Coordinates of C-alpha atoms in Angstrom, one line a residue:
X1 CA 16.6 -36.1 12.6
X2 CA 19.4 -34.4 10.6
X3 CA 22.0 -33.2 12.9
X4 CA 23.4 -29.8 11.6
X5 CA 27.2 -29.4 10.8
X6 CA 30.3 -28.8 13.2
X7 CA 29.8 -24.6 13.3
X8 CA 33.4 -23.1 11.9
X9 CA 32.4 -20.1 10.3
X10 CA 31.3 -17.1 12.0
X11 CA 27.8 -15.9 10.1
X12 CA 24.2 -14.8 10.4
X13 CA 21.9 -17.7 10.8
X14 CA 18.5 -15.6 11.2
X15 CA 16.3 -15.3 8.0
X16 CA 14.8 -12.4 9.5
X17 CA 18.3 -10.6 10.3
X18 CA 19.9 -11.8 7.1
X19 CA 16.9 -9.5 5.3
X20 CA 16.7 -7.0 7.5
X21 CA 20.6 -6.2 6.9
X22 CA 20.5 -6.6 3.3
X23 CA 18.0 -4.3 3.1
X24 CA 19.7 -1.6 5.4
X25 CA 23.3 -2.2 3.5
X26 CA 21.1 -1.8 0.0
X27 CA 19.7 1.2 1.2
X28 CA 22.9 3.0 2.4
X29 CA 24.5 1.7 -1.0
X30 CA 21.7 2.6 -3.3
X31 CA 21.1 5.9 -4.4
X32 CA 16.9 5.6 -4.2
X33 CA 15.6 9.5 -4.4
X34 CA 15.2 9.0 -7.6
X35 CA 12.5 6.8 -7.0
X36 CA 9.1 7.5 -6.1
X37 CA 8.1 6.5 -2.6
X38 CA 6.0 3.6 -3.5
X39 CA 8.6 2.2 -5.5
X40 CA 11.7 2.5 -3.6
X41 CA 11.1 -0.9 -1.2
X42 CA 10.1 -2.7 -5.1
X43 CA 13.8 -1.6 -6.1
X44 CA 15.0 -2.9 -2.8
X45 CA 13.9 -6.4 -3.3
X46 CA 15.0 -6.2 -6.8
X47 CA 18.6 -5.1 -5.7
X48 CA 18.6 -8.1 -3.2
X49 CA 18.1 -10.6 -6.0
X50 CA 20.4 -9.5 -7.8
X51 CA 22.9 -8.0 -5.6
X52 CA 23.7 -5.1 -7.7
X53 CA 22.8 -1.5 -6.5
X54 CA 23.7 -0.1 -9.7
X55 CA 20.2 -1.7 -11.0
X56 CA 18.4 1.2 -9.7
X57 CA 19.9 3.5 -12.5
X58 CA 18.1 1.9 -15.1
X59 CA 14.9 1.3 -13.2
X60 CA 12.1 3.1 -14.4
X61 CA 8.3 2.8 -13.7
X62 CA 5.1 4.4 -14.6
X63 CA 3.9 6.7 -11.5
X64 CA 0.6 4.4 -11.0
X65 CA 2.6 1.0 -10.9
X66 CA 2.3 0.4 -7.0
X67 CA -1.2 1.7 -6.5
X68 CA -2.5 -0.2 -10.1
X69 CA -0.6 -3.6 -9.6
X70 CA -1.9 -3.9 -5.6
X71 CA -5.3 -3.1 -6.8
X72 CA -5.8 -5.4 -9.2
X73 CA -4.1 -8.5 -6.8
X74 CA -6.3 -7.2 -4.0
X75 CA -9.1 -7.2 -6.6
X76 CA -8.2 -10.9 -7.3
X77 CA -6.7 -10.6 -10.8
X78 CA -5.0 -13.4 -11.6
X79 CA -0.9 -12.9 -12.5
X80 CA 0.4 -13.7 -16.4
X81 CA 3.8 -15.0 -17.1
X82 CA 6.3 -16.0 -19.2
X83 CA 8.5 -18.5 -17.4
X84 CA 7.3 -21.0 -15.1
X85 CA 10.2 -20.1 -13.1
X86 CA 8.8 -17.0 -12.2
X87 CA 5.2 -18.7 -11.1
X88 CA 7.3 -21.3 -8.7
X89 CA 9.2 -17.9 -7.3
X90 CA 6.1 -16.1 -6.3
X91 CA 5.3 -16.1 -2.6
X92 CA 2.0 -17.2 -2.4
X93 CA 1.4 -16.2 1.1
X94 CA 2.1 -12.7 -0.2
X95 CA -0.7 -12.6 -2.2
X96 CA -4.0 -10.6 -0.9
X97 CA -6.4 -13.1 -2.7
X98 CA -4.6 -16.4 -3.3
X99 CA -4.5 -15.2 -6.6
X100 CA -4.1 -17.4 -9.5
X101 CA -0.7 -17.7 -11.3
X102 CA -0.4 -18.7 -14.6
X103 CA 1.6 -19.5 -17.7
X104 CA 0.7 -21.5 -21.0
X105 CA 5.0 -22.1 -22.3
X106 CA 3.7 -25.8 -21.5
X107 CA 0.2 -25.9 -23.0
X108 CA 0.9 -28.3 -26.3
X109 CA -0.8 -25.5 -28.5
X110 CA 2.0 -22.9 -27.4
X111 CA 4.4 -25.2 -29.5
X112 CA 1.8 -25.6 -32.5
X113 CA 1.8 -22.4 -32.1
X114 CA 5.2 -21.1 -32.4
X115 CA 5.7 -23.1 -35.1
X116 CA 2.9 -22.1 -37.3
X117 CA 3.4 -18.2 -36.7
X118 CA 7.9 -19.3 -36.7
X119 CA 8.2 -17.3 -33.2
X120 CA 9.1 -18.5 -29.8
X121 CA 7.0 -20.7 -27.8
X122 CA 6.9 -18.0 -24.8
X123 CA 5.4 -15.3 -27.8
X124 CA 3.0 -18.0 -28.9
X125 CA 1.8 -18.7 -25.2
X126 CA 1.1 -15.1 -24.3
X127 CA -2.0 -15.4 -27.0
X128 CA -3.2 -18.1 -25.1
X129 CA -3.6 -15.9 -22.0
X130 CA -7.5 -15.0 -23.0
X131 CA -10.0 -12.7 -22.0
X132 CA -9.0 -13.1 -18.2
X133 CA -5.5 -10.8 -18.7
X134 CA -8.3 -7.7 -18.9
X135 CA -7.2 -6.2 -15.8
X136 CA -4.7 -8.7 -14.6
X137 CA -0.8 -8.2 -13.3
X138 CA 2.0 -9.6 -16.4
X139 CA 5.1 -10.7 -15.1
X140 CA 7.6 -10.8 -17.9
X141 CA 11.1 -11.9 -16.8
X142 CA 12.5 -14.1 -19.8
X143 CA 11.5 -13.4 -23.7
X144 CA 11.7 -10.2 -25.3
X145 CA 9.3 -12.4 -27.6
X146 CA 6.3 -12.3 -25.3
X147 CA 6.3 -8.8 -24.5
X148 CA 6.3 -7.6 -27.9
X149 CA 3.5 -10.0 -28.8
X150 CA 1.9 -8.8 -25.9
X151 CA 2.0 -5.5 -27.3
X152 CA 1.3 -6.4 -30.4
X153 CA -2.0 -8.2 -29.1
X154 CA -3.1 -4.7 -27.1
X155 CA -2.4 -2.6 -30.3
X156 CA -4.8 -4.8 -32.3
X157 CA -7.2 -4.0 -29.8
X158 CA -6.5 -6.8 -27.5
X159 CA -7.3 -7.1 -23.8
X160 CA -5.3 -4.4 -21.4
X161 CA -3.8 -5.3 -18.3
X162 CA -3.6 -3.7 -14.9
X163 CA 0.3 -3.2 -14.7
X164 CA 2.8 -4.8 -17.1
X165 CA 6.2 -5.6 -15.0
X166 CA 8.6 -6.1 -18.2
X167 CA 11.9 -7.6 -17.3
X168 CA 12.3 -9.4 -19.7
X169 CA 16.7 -10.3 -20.2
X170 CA 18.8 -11.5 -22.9
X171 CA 20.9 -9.9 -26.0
X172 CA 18.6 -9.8 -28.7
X173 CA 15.5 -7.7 -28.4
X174 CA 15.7 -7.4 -24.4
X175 CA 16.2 -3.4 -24.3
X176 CA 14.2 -2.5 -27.5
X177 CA 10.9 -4.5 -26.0
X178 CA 11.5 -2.3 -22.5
X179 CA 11.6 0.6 -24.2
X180 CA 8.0 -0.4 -26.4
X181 CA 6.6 -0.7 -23.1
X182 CA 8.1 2.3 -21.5
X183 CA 6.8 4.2 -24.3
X184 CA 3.4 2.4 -24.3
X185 CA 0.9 4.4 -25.8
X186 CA -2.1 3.3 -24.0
X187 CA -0.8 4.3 -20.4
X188 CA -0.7 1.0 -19.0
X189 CA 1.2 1.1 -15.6
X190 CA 4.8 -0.5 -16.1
X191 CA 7.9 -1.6 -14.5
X192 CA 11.2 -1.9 -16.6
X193 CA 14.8 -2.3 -15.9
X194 CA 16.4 -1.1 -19.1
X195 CA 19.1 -2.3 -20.8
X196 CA 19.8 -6.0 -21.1
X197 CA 19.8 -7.0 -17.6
X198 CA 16.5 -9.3 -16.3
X199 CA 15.8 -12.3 -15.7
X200 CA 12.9 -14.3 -13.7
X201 CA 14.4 -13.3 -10.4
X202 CA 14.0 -9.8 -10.6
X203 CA 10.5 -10.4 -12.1
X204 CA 10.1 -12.1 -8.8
X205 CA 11.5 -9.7 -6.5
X206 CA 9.5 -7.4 -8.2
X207 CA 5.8 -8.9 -7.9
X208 CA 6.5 -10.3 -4.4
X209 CA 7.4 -6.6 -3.5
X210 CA 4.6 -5.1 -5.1
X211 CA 1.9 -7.6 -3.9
X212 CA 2.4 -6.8 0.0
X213 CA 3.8 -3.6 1.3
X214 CA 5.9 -5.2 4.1
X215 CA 9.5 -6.1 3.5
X216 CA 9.9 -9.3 4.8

């Protein structure tokens, strides 16, 4: 058995504690009543991943987020993503049906693809996704590229899903595909941090949030 280090700092050793302080010092730090209800512990995770309370100014969500995204995971929809980083951060025991988590940015036709159509491989994957995202949770944390093809695919009459979370980060199309899903004009139920900030953390936070109402 490993034995632990020689203690000679003084700090929190509790998982539980650790999160129930960051969540109190996030909540006296954030300004939240901006936020609907439902939403506010969603921002709170978010904050923690990122350490930034200042996120919550440019998070914005459609008012059936909470309520559409836990139906559908209750319902068993499986969850779509971009990065496999953000299907390895997923707590699976947080999930009401063991729900199924995919992404295709490996799937050997993603590349064929990308090249054919001269786009990303994460764009090229999302049309891989199938029938099956009718009704399911997206979880976009890494290319502009796949949301706007996601879009793209629903405007041409494509498959709608439950809630699209849309995080998607970066310099170069990162705050004009937010602001294409914000202004979806099919009413799906969103989740957006505008700007360029994202990243497959907060796309985390975010679904692990949304999939059980209890904090920890």
């Amino acid at each position: 058995m490993t034995t632990p280090p020689t203690p000679r700092y003084d700090y929190e050793h509790s998982p539980e504690a650790i999160y129930r302080q960051s969540f109190a010092t996030i909540r006296a730090e954030a300004d939240l009543l901006g936020l609907a209800e439902d939403v506010r512990p969603v921002a709170v995770r978010m904050i923690h991943a990122c350490g930034d309370p200042g996120l919550v100014d440019e998070l914005v969500s459609h008012p059936a987020l909470v309520t559409a995204t836990r139906d559908a995971l209750a319902a068993g929809a499986p969850i779509f993503t971009d990065a496999m980083m953000i299907a390895s951060g997923i707590t699976r025991r947080r999930l009401p049906k063991d729900n199924d988590i995919v992404c295709r940015l490996d799937d050997p036709r993603a590349r064929e693809l990308a090249r054919s159509w001269r786009t990303t491989r994460s764009a090229a994957a999302v049309s891989l996704w199938g029938p099956r995202v009718a009704g399911s949770v997206v979880a976009i944390g890494n290319a502009p590229t796949a949301l706007f093809h996601l879009l793209e695919l629903i405007a041409d009459g494509g498959h709608r899903p439950a809630a699209i979370i849309g995080i998607p980060v970066g310099f170069v199309g990162s705050a004009e595909s937010k602001r294409a899903l914000a202004d979806n004009p099919w009413d799906i139920p969103f989740l957006v941090v505008h700007g360029r900030r994202g990243g497959s953390a907060l796309c985390v936070a975010a679904i692990n949030a949304l999939a059980q109402e209890s904090e920890l």
